[in-house]
Short mmCIF file of C-alpha atoms in Angstrom, two decimals:
data_model
loop_
_atom_site.label_atom_id
_atom_site.label_comp_id
_atom_site.label_asym_id
_atom_site.label_seq_id
_atom_site.Cartn_x
_atom_site.Cartn_y
_atom_site.Cartn_z
CA MET A 8 16.60 -2.33 -6.09
CA LEU A 9 13.80 -0.72 -3.31
CA ASP A 10 11.69 1.93 -4.12
CA LYS A 11 13.32 4.94 -1.44
CA SER A 12 9.53 6.92 -2.13
CA ILE A 13 7.45 4.06 -0.49
CA GLU A 14 5.58 4.74 2.53
CA LEU A 15 6.54 2.77 5.77
CA GLN A 16 3.67 0.75 6.64
CA ALA A 17 2.33 0.71 10.32
CA LYS A 18 2.85 -2.94 11.87
CA ASP A 19 1.39 -4.39 14.41
CA LYS A 20 3.81 -6.69 16.28
CA LYS A 21 3.71 -9.68 16.24
CA GLU A 22 2.88 -11.85 18.86
CA LEU A 23 4.64 -15.04 19.20
CA LYS A 24 2.06 -18.12 19.86
CA ALA A 25 3.64 -19.67 22.90
CA SER A 26 5.67 -22.39 22.22
CA GLY A 27 6.75 -23.32 25.52
CA GLU A 28 5.77 -21.57 28.78
CA GLN A 29 6.85 -18.22 29.46
CA THR A 30 7.80 -17.88 32.74
CA LYS A 31 8.04 -14.60 32.52
CA PRO A 32 4.52 -11.76 32.72
CA GLY A 33 4.10 -9.95 29.29
CA PRO A 34 3.62 -10.61 25.98
CA VAL A 35 6.55 -11.65 23.85
CA PHE A 36 7.35 -10.72 19.82
CA THR A 37 8.92 -12.08 16.91
CA PRO A 38 10.47 -9.44 15.76
CA SER A 39 11.32 -8.42 11.56
CA VAL A 40 14.99 -10.14 10.46
CA ASP A 41 17.11 -10.11 7.54
CA ILE A 42 18.98 -12.70 7.43
CA PHE A 43 21.55 -13.38 4.17
CA GLU A 44 24.59 -15.51 3.34
CA THR A 45 27.43 -14.56 1.60
CA GLU A 46 30.30 -17.40 1.30
CA THR A 47 32.11 -16.85 3.76
CA SER A 48 29.16 -16.24 6.89
CA LEU A 49 25.54 -15.16 7.47
CA THR A 50 24.54 -12.10 8.62
CA LEU A 51 20.97 -11.35 10.94
CA LEU A 52 20.27 -7.94 11.34
CA ALA A 53 17.20 -7.56 13.66
CA ASP A 54 14.25 -4.89 14.73
CA LEU A 55 14.54 -5.27 18.98
CA PRO A 56 13.30 -2.17 19.43
CA GLY A 57 14.07 -0.35 23.80
CA VAL A 58 16.90 -3.96 23.69
CA SER A 59 19.95 -2.53 25.79
CA ALA A 60 23.11 -5.18 25.51
CA GLU A 61 22.47 -6.08 28.68
CA GLY A 62 19.15 -6.91 28.21
CA LEU A 63 20.64 -9.38 25.17
CA ASP A 64 20.48 -13.09 25.29
CA ILE A 65 22.01 -14.30 22.10
CA ASP A 66 22.37 -17.88 22.36
CA LEU A 67 24.15 -20.53 19.91
CA HIS A 68 23.64 -24.12 21.02
CA ASP A 69 23.97 -27.59 18.11
CA ASP A 70 22.36 -25.62 15.28
CA THR A 71 19.69 -23.90 16.84
CA LEU A 72 20.32 -19.76 17.31
CA SER A 73 18.36 -18.20 19.17
CA ILE A 74 17.98 -14.40 20.42
CA ILE A 75 16.12 -12.80 23.32
CA GLY A 76 15.23 -9.31 24.03
CA ASN A 77 14.14 -7.77 27.46
CA ILE A 78 12.96 -4.89 27.55
CA VAL A 79 12.89 -2.80 31.11
CA PRO A 80 9.39 -0.30 30.15
CA ASP A 81 10.23 3.26 30.95
CA LYS A 82 7.43 4.78 32.75
CA ALA A 83 7.39 8.38 34.27
CA GLN A 84 5.45 8.34 37.57
CA GLY A 85 2.20 9.36 37.83
CA GLU A 86 1.62 8.79 33.93
CA THR A 87 -1.56 7.66 32.42
CA ARG A 88 -2.24 6.62 29.69
CA LEU A 89 -3.71 8.50 26.02
CA LEU A 90 -3.57 6.39 23.48
CA LYS A 91 -1.80 3.02 23.23
CA GLU A 92 -0.72 1.79 19.96
CA PHE A 93 1.64 -0.53 20.86
CA GLU A 94 2.71 -3.00 23.47
CA MET A 95 6.45 -3.59 24.75
CA GLY A 96 7.63 -6.77 25.56
CA GLN A 97 10.34 -9.92 25.48
CA TYR A 98 11.08 -10.20 22.38
CA SER A 99 12.27 -13.94 21.31
CA ARG A 100 13.48 -16.16 17.57
CA LYS A 101 14.62 -19.25 17.22
CA PHE A 102 16.51 -19.85 13.86
CA THR A 103 17.58 -23.64 13.29
CA LEU A 104 21.49 -22.95 10.93
CA SER A 105 22.09 -25.44 8.69
CA GLU A 106 25.42 -23.99 7.70
CA VAL A 107 28.49 -25.02 10.87
CA ILE A 108 29.49 -22.08 12.03
CA ASP A 109 32.55 -20.53 14.21
CA GLN A 110 31.34 -20.16 17.12
CA ALA A 111 34.77 -18.53 17.48
CA LYS A 112 34.51 -15.55 15.56
CA ILE A 113 30.67 -14.63 16.06
CA LYS A 114 30.49 -11.07 15.78
CA ALA A 115 27.18 -9.14 17.62
CA ASP A 116 26.73 -5.38 17.63
CA LEU A 117 23.51 -3.77 19.12
CA ALA A 118 22.58 -0.12 17.94
CA ASP A 119 20.09 1.65 17.67
CA GLY A 120 17.45 -0.66 18.37
CA VAL A 121 18.65 -3.04 15.84
CA LEU A 122 20.95 -5.79 16.01
CA ARG A 123 23.72 -6.55 13.53
CA LEU A 124 25.29 -10.34 14.15
CA ASN A 125 27.44 -11.71 11.77
CA LEU A 126 28.64 -15.78 12.52
CA PRO A 127 31.55 -17.12 10.15
CA LYS A 128 31.28 -20.96 8.52
CA VAL A 129 33.37 -22.43 8.99
CA GLU A 130 36.40 -23.31 6.67
CA LYS A 131 34.87 -26.62 5.91
CA ALA A 132 31.63 -25.58 5.36
CA LYS A 133 32.82 -23.23 2.41
CA PRO A 134 32.00 -23.98 -1.19
CA ARG A 135 35.28 -25.31 -2.19
CA LYS A 136 34.87 -25.04 -6.51
CA ILE A 137 35.48 -29.16 -7.80
CA THR A 138 37.27 -28.87 -11.29
CA VAL A 139 35.52 -32.41 -13.18
CA THR A 140 38.89 -33.77 -15.33
CA GLY A 141 37.99 -36.40 -17.96
CA SER A 142 39.54 -39.81 -19.28
CA MET B 29 -37.09 -39.13 -6.01
CA ILE B 30 -34.90 -38.62 -2.82
CA LEU B 31 -33.07 -36.31 -5.46
CA LYS B 32 -36.17 -33.43 -5.46
CA ARG B 33 -35.90 -33.70 -1.84
CA ILE B 34 -32.32 -32.99 -1.11
CA TYR B 35 -32.53 -29.45 -3.15
CA SER B 36 -35.81 -28.34 -2.16
CA GLU B 37 -34.69 -27.91 1.03
CA PRO B 38 -34.87 -24.39 1.75
CA LYS B 39 -31.30 -24.82 4.02
CA TRP B 40 -29.85 -25.46 0.85
CA SER B 41 -31.37 -23.18 -1.75
CA ASP B 42 -28.37 -21.06 -2.21
CA PRO B 43 -24.95 -23.07 -0.99
CA PHE B 44 -23.41 -19.97 -1.55
CA ASN B 45 -25.34 -17.83 0.98
CA GLU B 46 -24.41 -21.19 3.67
CA PHE B 47 -20.12 -20.62 2.68
CA SER B 48 -20.83 -17.19 3.73
CA ARG B 49 -22.80 -17.57 7.46
CA LEU B 50 -19.91 -20.86 7.85
CA MET B 51 -17.28 -18.88 7.35
CA ARG B 52 -19.22 -15.72 9.94
CA LEU B 53 -19.87 -18.37 12.02
CA LEU B 54 -16.09 -18.79 12.28
CA ASN B 55 -14.64 -15.54 12.25
CA THR B 56 -16.25 -15.27 15.80
CA PHE B 57 -14.46 -18.13 16.94
CA GLU B 58 -11.49 -16.88 16.16
CA ALA B 59 -12.20 -12.67 16.81
CA PRO B 60 -10.86 -13.71 20.42
CA ASN B 61 -7.45 -15.26 19.79
CA ARG B 62 -6.42 -12.17 18.00
CA ASN B 63 -3.33 -10.64 18.84
CA ALA B 64 -4.84 -7.88 22.07
CA TYR B 65 -2.88 -5.37 20.60
CA ASP B 66 -3.75 -5.84 17.37
CA ASP B 67 -4.92 -1.66 16.97
CA ALA B 68 -3.07 -0.52 14.61
CA GLY B 69 -4.85 2.64 15.98
CA ALA B 70 -3.68 5.60 13.12
CA GLY B 71 -2.56 3.01 10.90
CA VAL B 72 -0.27 5.26 10.23
CA PHE B 73 3.51 4.61 11.30
CA PRO B 74 5.24 4.60 13.09
CA LEU B 75 2.29 3.74 15.99
CA LEU B 76 2.35 5.42 19.06
CA ASN B 77 2.32 5.64 22.28
CA VAL B 78 0.92 8.21 24.43
CA SER B 79 0.01 9.34 27.90
CA SER B 80 -0.16 12.16 30.58
CA THR B 81 0.68 13.19 33.66
CA ALA B 82 0.36 16.66 35.31
CA ASP B 83 2.64 18.24 33.33
CA HIS B 84 3.68 16.75 30.18
CA TYR B 85 2.69 14.16 26.96
CA ILE B 86 4.54 11.67 26.47
CA VAL B 87 4.85 10.24 23.23
CA ARG B 88 6.92 6.72 22.51
CA ALA B 89 7.50 5.92 19.49
CA GLU B 90 9.52 2.08 18.18
CA LEU B 91 12.01 3.40 15.64
CA PRO B 92 15.14 0.80 14.87
CA GLY B 93 17.58 1.60 13.13
CA ILE B 94 16.93 5.22 12.82
CA LYS B 95 19.25 7.79 13.66
CA ALA B 96 18.08 11.02 16.09
CA GLY B 97 18.89 13.35 12.98
CA GLU B 98 16.68 11.21 10.78
CA LEU B 99 13.58 12.46 12.41
CA ASP B 100 11.83 16.18 12.21
CA ILE B 101 9.74 16.88 14.93
CA LYS B 102 7.76 19.46 14.95
CA VAL B 103 5.32 21.17 17.54
CA THR B 104 2.52 23.43 16.56
CA GLY B 105 -0.47 24.73 18.64
CA ASN B 106 -1.69 21.13 19.98
CA ASN B 107 -0.22 19.48 17.09
CA LEU B 108 2.76 17.27 17.17
CA THR B 109 4.18 15.93 13.70
CA LEU B 110 6.55 13.44 13.06
CA ALA B 111 7.90 12.09 10.00
CA GLY B 112 11.50 10.22 8.63
CA GLU B 113 12.86 7.75 6.94
CA ARG B 114 14.28 5.08 8.16
CA LYS B 115 17.01 3.47 5.52
CA ILE B 116 17.91 -0.20 5.29
CA PRO B 117 21.21 0.21 3.41
CA GLU B 118 22.69 -2.44 0.68
CA GLU B 119 24.20 -5.16 1.65
CA ASN B 120 27.26 -6.92 -0.16
CA ASN B 121 25.50 -7.94 -3.52
CA GLN B 122 27.14 -10.96 -3.04
CA ALA B 123 24.45 -11.81 -0.36
CA ARG B 124 21.91 -14.42 -1.27
CA TYR B 125 18.62 -13.49 1.68
CA HIS B 126 17.07 -15.93 3.11
CA ARG B 127 14.48 -14.31 5.21
CA ARG B 128 13.72 -9.57 4.28
CA GLU B 129 11.46 -9.13 6.86
CA ARG B 130 12.63 -5.59 7.87
CA GLU B 131 12.18 -2.35 4.99
CA ALA B 132 12.45 1.17 5.21
CA GLY B 133 10.62 4.20 3.68
CA LYS B 134 9.64 7.96 4.09
CA PHE B 135 7.20 7.60 7.07
CA SER B 136 5.11 10.96 8.38
CA ARG B 137 2.15 10.96 11.35
CA ALA B 138 0.73 13.80 12.58
CA LEU B 139 -1.09 13.74 16.17
CA THR B 140 -3.37 16.17 18.64
CA LEU B 141 -2.89 16.60 22.00
CA PRO B 142 -5.73 17.14 24.21
CA GLY B 143 -4.29 20.55 25.33
CA PRO B 144 -2.27 23.69 24.35
CA LEU B 145 1.71 22.83 24.50
CA ASN B 146 4.19 24.82 26.07
CA ALA B 147 6.41 24.09 22.16
CA ASP B 148 9.71 25.76 23.67
CA LYS B 149 10.62 23.21 25.64
CA VAL B 150 10.13 20.14 23.96
CA ASP B 151 12.58 16.90 24.89
CA ALA B 152 12.79 14.52 22.33
CA ARG B 153 15.53 11.09 22.77
CA LEU B 154 16.26 8.29 21.59
CA LYS B 155 17.55 5.45 23.09
CA ASN B 156 18.21 2.38 21.54
CA GLY B 157 15.58 2.63 18.55
CA ILE B 158 12.23 3.85 21.47
CA LEU B 159 12.23 7.39 20.14
CA THR B 160 10.43 9.57 23.66
CA ILE B 161 9.20 13.10 23.39
CA VAL B 162 7.99 14.70 26.49
CA ILE B 163 6.36 18.47 25.74
CA PRO B 164 5.63 20.39 28.89
CA LYS B 165 1.98 21.07 28.80
CA ALA B 166 0.94 24.95 28.41
CA ASP B 167 0.72 26.81 31.75
CA GLU B 168 -2.58 27.62 30.76
CA ALA B 169 -4.01 23.85 30.65
CA LYS B 170 -1.56 22.13 33.91
CA PRO B 171 -3.35 21.88 36.77
CA ARG B 172 -3.90 24.02 39.39
CA LYS B 173 -4.59 24.02 42.91
CA ILE B 174 -6.81 25.46 44.18
CA SER B 175 -6.65 27.04 47.73
CA ILE B 176 -9.79 27.01 49.99
CA HIS B 177 -9.24 30.21 52.73
#
């Protein structure tokens, strides 16, 4: 489906427009995500480069899913900046889920800076085929 | 009579010109609100941060979802080249997408560092999707402490 030969384009990170006040200094970015749904679950993939498992905070409250990724900038001693094309900072993004999620079965996996979050739907929210009987 | 006066106003003689003047004015208002980190530099993926210490150059890039084996890093003379491909595996074909913002594709970037490099001792590490390349400066490029007699 996707053309394998396409070249990746450099993109600036999207800075989060202030929604609520931040208590931490530094910029906050919105990570790029893929969200897809199957009949049984909702899966979210997010690019969170620099975020370790300890720095990741996933919260599902009512139907709001929030993902916050904290990063610890790594800086060697006596570094002088020569070129700066990207900024590092916290990641934050919130989603409103329309499906009822089975909270006990949520699975989160963070590898190589990519979060894969699997949110299974509760049984009753799964679509059922309804057969219509004619009279 | 009134109509004639309106149309003869020099300001309105060219409404398109007036429009572009307004656009320019609006753009100047917008400029300070632009993302302060909107500087995509060379505009080539991946974006790099480069810094230097007394003995090393440190190059960092954000490469989420890329495995160490999928990266090709070369150092020649003063140049560093970085190439690879980001693959996003196909998901279940039953999947219906709500968002699709992550991108896959090939990339290749070259960078010229300000001084000669010691290509034998380059250390590259990929951790949590951040690539850090530490390149030692060539011995002749390192600062030398001069003692005074």
